[in-house]
Short mmCIF file of C-alpha atoms and ligand atoms in Angstrom, two decimals:
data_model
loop_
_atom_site.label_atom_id
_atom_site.label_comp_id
_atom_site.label_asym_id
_atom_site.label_seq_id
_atom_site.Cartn_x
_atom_site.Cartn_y
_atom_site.Cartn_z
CA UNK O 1 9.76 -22.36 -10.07
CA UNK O 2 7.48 -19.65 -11.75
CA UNK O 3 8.29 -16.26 -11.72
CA UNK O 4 7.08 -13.03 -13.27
CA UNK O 5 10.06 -11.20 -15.32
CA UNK O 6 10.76 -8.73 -17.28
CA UNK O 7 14.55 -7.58 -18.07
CA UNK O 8 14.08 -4.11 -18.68
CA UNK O 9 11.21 -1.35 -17.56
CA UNK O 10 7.91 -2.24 -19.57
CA UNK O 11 4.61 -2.22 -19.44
CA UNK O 12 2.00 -5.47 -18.21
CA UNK O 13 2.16 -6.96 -21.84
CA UNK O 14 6.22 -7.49 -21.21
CA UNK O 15 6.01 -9.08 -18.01
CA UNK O 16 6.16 -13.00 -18.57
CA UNK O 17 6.22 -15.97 -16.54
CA UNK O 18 9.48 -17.23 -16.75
CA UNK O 19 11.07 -20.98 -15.33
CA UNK O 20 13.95 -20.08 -12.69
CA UNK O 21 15.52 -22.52 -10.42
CA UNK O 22 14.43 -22.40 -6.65
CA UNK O 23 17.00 -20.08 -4.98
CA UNK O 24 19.43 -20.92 -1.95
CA UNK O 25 19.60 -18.98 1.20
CA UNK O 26 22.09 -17.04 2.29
CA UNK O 27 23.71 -17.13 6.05
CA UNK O 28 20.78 -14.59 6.86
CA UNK O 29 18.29 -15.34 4.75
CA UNK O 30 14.72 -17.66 4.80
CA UNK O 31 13.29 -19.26 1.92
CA UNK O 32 9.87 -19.09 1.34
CA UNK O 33 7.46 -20.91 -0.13
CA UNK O 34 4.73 -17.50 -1.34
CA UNK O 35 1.12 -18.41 -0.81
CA UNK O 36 -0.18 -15.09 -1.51
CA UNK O 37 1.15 -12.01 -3.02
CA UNK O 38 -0.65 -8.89 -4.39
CA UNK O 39 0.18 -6.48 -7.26
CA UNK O 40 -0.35 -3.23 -5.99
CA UNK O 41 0.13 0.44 -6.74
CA UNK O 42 4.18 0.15 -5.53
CA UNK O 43 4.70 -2.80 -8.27
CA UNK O 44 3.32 -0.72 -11.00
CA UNK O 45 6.16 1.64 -10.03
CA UNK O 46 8.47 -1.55 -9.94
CA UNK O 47 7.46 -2.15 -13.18
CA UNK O 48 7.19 0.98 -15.03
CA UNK O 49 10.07 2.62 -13.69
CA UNK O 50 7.82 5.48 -13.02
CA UNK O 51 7.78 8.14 -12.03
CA UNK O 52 11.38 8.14 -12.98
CA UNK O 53 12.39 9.24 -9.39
CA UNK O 54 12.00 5.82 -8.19
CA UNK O 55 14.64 4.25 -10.23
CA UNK O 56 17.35 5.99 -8.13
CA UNK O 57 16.28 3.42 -5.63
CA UNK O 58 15.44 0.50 -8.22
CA UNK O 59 18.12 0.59 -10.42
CA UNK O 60 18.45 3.93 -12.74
CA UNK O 61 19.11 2.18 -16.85
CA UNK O 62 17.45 -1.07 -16.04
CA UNK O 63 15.97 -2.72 -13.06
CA UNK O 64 18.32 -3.96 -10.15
CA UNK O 65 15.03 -7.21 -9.70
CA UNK O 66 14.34 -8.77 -12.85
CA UNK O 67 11.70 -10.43 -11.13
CA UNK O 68 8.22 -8.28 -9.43
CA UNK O 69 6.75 -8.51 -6.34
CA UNK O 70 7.07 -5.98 -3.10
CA UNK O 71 4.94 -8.16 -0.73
CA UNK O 72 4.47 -11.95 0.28
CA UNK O 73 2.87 -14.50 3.12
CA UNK O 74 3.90 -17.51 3.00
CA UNK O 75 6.11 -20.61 4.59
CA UNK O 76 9.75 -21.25 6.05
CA UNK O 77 10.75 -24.12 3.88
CA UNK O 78 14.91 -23.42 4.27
CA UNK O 79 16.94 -20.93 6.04
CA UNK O 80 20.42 -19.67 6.61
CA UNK O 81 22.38 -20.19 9.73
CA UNK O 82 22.41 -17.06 11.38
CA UNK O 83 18.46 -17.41 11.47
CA UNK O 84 17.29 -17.80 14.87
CA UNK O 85 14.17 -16.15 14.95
CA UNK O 86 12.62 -17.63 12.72
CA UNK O 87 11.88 -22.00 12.39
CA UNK O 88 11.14 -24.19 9.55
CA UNK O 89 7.39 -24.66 8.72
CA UNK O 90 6.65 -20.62 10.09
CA UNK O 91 4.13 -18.86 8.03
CA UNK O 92 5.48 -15.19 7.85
CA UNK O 93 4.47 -11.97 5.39
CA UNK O 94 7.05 -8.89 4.69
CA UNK O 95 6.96 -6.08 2.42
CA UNK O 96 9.58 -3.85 0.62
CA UNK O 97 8.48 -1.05 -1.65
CA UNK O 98 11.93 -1.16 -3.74
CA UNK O 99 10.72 -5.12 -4.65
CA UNK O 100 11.31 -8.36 -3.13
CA UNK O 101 11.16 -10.66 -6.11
CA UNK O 102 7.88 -12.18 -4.47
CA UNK O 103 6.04 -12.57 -7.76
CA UNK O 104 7.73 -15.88 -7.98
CA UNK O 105 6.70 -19.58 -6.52
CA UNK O 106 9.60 -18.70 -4.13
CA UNK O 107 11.50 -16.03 -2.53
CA UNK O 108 14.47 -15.83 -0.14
CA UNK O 109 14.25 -12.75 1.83
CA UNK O 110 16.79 -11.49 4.31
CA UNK O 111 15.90 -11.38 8.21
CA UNK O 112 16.97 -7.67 7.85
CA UNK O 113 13.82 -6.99 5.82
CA UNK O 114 10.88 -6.35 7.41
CA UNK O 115 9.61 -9.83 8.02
CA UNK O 116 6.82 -11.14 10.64
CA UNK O 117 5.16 -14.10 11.74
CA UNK O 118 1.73 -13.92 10.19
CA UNK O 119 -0.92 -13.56 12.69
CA UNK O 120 -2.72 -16.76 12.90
CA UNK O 121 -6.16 -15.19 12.60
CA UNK O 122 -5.27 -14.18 8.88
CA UNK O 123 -5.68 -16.59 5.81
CA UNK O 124 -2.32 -16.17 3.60
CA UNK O 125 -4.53 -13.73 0.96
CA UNK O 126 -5.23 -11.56 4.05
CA UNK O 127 -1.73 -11.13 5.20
CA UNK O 128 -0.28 -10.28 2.09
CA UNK O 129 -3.23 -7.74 1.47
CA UNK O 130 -2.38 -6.33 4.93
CA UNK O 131 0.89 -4.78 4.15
CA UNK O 132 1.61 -2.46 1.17
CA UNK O 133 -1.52 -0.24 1.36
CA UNK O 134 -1.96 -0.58 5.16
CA UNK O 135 1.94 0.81 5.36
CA UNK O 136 1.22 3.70 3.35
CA UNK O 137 -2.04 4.40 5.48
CA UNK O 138 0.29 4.31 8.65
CA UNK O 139 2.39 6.79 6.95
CA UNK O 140 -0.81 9.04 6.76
CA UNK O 141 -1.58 8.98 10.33
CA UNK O 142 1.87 9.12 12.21
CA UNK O 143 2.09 12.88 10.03
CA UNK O 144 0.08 14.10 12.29
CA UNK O 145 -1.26 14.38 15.61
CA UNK O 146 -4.55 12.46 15.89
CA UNK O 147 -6.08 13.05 19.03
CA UNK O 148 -9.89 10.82 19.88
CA UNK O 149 -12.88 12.54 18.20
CA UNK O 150 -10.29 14.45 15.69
CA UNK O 151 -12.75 15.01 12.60
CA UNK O 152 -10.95 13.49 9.46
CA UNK O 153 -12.14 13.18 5.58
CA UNK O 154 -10.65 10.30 3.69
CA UNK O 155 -10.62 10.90 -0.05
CA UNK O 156 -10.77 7.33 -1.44
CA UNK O 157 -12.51 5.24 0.71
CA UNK O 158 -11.90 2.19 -1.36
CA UNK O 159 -8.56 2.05 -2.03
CA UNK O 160 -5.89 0.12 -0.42
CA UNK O 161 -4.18 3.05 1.08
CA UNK O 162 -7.94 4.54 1.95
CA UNK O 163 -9.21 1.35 3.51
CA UNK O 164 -7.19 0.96 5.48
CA UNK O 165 -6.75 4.65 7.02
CA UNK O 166 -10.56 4.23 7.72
CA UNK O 167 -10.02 1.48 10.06
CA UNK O 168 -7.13 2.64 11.51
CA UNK O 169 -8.81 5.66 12.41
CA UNK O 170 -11.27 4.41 13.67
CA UNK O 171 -9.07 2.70 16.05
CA UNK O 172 -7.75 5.61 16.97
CA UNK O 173 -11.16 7.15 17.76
CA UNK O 174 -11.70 9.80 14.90
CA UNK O 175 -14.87 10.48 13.53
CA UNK O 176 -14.61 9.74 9.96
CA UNK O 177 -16.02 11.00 6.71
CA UNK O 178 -14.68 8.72 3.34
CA UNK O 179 -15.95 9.11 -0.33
CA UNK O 180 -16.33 6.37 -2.70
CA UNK O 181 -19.00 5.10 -5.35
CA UNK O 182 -22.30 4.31 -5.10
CA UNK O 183 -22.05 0.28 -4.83
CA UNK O 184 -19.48 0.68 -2.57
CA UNK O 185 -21.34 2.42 0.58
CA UNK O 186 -22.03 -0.48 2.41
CA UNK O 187 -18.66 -1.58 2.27
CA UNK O 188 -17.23 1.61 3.95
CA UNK O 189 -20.16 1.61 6.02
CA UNK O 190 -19.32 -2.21 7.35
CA UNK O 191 -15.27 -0.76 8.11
CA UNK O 192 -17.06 1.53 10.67
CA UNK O 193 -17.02 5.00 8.39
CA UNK O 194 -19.33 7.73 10.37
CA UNK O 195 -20.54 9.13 7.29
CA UNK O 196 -20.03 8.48 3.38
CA UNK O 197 -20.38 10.46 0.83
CA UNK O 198 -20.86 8.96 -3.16
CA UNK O 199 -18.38 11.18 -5.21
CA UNK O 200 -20.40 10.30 -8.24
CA UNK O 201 -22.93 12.32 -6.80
CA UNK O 202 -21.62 15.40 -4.25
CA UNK O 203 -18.65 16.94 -3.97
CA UNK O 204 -16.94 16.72 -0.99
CA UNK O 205 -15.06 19.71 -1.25
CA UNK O 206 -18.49 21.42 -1.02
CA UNK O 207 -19.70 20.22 2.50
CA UNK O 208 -20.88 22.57 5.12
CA UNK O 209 -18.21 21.66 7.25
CA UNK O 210 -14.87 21.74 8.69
CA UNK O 211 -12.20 18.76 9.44
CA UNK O 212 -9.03 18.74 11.35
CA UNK O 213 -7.54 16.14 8.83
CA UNK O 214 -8.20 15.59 5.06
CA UNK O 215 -6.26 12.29 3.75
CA UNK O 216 -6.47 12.19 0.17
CA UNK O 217 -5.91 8.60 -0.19
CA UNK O 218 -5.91 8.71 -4.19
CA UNK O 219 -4.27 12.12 -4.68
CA UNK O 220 -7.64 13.71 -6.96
CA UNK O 221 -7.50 16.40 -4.91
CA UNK O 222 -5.71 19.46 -3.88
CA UNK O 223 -4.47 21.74 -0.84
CA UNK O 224 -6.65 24.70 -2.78
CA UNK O 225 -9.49 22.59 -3.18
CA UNK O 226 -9.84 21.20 0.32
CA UNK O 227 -9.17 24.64 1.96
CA UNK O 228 -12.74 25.54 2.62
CA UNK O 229 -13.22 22.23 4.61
CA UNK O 230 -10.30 22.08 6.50
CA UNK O 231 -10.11 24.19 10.03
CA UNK O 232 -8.37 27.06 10.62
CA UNK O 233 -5.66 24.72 11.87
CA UNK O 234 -6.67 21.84 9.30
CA UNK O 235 -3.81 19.81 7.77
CA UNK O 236 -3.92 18.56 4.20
CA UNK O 237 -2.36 15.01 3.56
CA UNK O 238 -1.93 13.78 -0.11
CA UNK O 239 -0.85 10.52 -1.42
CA UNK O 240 -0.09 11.76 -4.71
CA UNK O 241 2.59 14.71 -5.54
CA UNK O 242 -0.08 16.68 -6.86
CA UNK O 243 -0.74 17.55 -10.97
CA UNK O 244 2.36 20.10 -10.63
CA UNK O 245 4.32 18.41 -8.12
CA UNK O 246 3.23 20.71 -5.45
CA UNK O 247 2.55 18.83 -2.70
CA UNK O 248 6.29 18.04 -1.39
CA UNK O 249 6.58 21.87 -1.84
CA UNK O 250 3.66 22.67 -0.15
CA UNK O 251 4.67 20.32 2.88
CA UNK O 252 8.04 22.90 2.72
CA UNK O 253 6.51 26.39 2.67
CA UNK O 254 2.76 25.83 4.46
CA UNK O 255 4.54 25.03 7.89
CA UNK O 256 6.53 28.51 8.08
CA UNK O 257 2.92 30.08 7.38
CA UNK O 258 0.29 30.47 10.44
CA UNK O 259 -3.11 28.66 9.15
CA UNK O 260 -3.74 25.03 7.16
CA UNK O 261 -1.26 22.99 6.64
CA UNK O 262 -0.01 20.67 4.24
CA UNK O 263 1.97 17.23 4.93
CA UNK O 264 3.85 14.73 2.81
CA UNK O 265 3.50 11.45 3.94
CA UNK O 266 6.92 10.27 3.14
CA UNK O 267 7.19 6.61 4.13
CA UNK O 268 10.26 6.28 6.79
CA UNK O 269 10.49 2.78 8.17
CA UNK O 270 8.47 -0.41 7.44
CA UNK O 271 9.27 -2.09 10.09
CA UNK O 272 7.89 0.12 12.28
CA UNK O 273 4.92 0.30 9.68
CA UNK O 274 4.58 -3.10 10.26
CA UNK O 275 4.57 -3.77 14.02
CA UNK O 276 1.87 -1.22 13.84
CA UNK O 277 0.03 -3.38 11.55
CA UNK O 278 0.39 -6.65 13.19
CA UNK O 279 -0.79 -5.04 16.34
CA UNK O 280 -4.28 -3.97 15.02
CA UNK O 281 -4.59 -7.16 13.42
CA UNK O 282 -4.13 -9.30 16.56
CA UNK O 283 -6.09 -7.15 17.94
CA UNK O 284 -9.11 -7.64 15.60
CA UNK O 285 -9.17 -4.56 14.74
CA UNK O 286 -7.80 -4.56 10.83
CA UNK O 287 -9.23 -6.24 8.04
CA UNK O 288 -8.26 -5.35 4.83
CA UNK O 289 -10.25 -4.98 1.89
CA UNK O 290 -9.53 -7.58 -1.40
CA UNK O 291 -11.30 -7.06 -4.71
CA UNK O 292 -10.01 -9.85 -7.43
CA UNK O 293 -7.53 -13.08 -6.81
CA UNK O 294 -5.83 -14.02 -10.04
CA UNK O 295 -3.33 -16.95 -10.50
CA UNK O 296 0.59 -16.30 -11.47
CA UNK O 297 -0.25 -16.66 -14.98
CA UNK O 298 -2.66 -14.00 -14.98
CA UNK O 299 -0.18 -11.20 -13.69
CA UNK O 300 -0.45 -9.61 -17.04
CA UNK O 301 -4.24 -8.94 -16.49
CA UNK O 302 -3.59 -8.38 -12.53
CA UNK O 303 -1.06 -5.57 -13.71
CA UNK O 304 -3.54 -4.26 -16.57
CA UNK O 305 -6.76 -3.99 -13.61
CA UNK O 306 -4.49 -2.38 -10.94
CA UNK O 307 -3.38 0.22 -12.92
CA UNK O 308 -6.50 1.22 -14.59
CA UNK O 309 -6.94 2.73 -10.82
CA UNK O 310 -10.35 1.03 -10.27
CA UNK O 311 -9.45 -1.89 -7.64
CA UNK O 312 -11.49 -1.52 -4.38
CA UNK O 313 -8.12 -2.58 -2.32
CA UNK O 314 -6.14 -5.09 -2.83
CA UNK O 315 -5.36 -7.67 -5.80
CA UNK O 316 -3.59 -10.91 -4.82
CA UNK O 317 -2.13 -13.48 -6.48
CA UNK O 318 -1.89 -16.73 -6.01
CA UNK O 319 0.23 -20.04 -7.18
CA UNK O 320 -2.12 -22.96 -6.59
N1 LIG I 1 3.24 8.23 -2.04
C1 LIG I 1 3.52 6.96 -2.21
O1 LIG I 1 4.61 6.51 -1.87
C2 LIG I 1 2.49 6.06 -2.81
C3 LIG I 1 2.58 4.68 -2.62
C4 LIG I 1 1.56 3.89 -3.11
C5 LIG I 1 0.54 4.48 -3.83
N2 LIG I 1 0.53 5.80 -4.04
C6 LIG I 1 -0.54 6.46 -4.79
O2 LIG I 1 -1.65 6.53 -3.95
C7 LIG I 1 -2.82 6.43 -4.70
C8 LIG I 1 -3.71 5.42 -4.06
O3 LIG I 1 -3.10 4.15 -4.06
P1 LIG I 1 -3.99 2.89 -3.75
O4 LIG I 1 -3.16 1.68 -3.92
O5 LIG I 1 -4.72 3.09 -2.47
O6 LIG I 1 -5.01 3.03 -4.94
P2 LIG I 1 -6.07 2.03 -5.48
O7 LIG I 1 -6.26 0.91 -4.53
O8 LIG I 1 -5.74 1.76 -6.90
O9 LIG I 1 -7.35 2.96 -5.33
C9 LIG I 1 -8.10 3.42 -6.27
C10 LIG I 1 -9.49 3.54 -5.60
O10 LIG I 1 -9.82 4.88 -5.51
C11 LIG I 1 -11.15 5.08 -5.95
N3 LIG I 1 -11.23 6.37 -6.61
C12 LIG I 1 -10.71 6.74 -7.79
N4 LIG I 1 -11.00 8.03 -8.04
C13 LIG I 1 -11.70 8.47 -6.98
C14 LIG I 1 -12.27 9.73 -6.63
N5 LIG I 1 -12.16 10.79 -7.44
N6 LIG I 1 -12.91 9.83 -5.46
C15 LIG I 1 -13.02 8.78 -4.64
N7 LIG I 1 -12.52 7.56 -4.91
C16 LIG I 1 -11.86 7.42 -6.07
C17 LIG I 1 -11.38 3.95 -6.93
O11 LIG I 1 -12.72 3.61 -6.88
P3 LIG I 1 -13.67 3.86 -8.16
O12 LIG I 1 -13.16 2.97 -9.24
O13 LIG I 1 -14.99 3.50 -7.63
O14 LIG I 1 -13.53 5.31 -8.48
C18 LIG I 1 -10.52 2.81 -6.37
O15 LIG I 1 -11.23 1.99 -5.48
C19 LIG I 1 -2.40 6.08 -6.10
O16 LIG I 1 -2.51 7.24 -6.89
C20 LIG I 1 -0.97 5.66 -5.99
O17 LIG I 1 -0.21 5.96 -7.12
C21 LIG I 1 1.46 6.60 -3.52
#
């Protein structure tokens, strides 16, 4: 089968596409046949080893994966014996931010990880756009408590973490505000933003007005910065640690200080990212946003795009 590689932590122009055999399943595994995977901000991490904090979870010399890939949809095709969940011929999607080897023609995945059956109103591209971004978004909103007609300011309307905290604010009834470029306003417009403003052209640390909730969904802001447009009670939610790692610090000292607040948005449990996710897409209610689909043997240029930080949400890949 085809698989990306790369034995040590590089850069896109050492990742190659490498001949491996088809791996077995274990007792409690499923093998699956990937029709869709996407390279996304958590594979750049994967793949760079940085920041260096991560590799205390990926492997701290080298990587623990030699192959890429946090995210997959795709078909049963074999499975373990302890699988009983889960039947031959099931189309299913899962995501793991430490990697999942899913940048590969196929992938055995344990029934530990958090694995679903794809909902049926998704395309394989969808589903595997639905998870990394969308679990990240999740980890924005369960911070804090989002009450209907909360006023909330999304930073980065078009990215896969800010896409997708649009809609699922909107779901939960906020009245939303989201920046992005000028091409892009219908597009935020059609997920149901209230109002968008074109960073090219106004600052939206400058508006007349106050939120309850700013989500900086690409981390180009600050606490300081968004002060004036937060509410006396305002929280301040970054996806980024900030340009001197202040944020996590922030999240420490703001709370035992009356006034604005700052949260981290560390990710606990994707599974529980997940079943919120699945439930707003059966529910019509989630849709994420793709930009580019490239083939396996474009990964390279896949990797290169993503991390020039200009996709407008997700980039998949696909085998065929
Ligand atoms: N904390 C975590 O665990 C974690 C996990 C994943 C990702 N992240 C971080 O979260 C950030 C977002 O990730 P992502 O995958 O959502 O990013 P992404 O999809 O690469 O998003 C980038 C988007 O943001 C827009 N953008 C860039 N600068 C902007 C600005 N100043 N104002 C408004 N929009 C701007 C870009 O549009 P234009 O090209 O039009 O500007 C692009 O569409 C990244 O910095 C990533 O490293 C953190």
């Amino acid at each position: 089968m085809k698989a990306a590689t790369r034995p040590k932590y590089c850069s896109p122009n050492a990742l190659f596409i490498t001949e491996l055999p088809i791996p077995t399943p274990k007792e409690n595994e499923i093998l699956v046949k990937v029709k869709a995977t996407t390279v996304n901000r958590s594979d750049c991490g994967v793949l760079t080893g940085k920041p260096w904090l991560i590799r205390c979870f990926i492997g701290l010399f080298k990587p623990m994966r030699i192959v890429t890939g946090t995210d997959f949809s795709g078909m049963i095709v074999k499975k373990g014996k302890q699988v009983k969940n889960f039947n031959l011929g099931d189309d299913v999607y899962g995501f793991f931010d430490e990697g999942l080897c899913s940048h590969a023609e196929y992938v055995c995945v344990s029934i530990k990880t958090a694995i679903l059956k794809k909902p049926s109103g998704l395309n394989y591209e969808q589903a595997a756009a639905s998870l990394e971004g969308a679990h990240y978004a999740f980890n924005f909103l369960n911070k804090v408590d989002l009450k209907p007609g909360a006023k909330v300011l999304v930073n980065g309307g078009t990215g896969a973490i800010g896409n997708a905290a649009i809609q699922f604010l909107k779901y939960n009834g906020a009245i939303v505000t989201a920046t992005c470029e000028t091409d892009y306003i219908p597009a935020l417009k059609s997920l149901g933003t209230d109002i968008v403003i074109d960073y090219t052209k106004e600052d939206f640390t400058k508006l007349n007005e106050q939120f309850d909730f700013v989500f900086d969904a690409v981390g180009k802001s600050s606490f300081s910065k968004c002060k004036p447009i937060l509410n006396p009670n305002g929280i301040y939610i970054s996806s980024e640690l900030g340009a001197n790692w202040q944020n996590p610090l922030l999240a420490i000292i703001s709370p035992l200080m009356k006034g604005k607040k700052v949260k981290f948005p560390l990710p606990i449990s994707i599974p529980r990212s997940m079943a919120f996710i699945n439930d707003i897409i059966e529910k019509g209610k989630f849709s994420p946003l793709i930009d580019r689909t490239y083939r396996i043997e474009q990964i390279r240029e896949a990797f290169e795009y993503v991390m020039s930080g200009q996709k407008k949400g997700n980039v998949i890949i696909v085998f065929d």
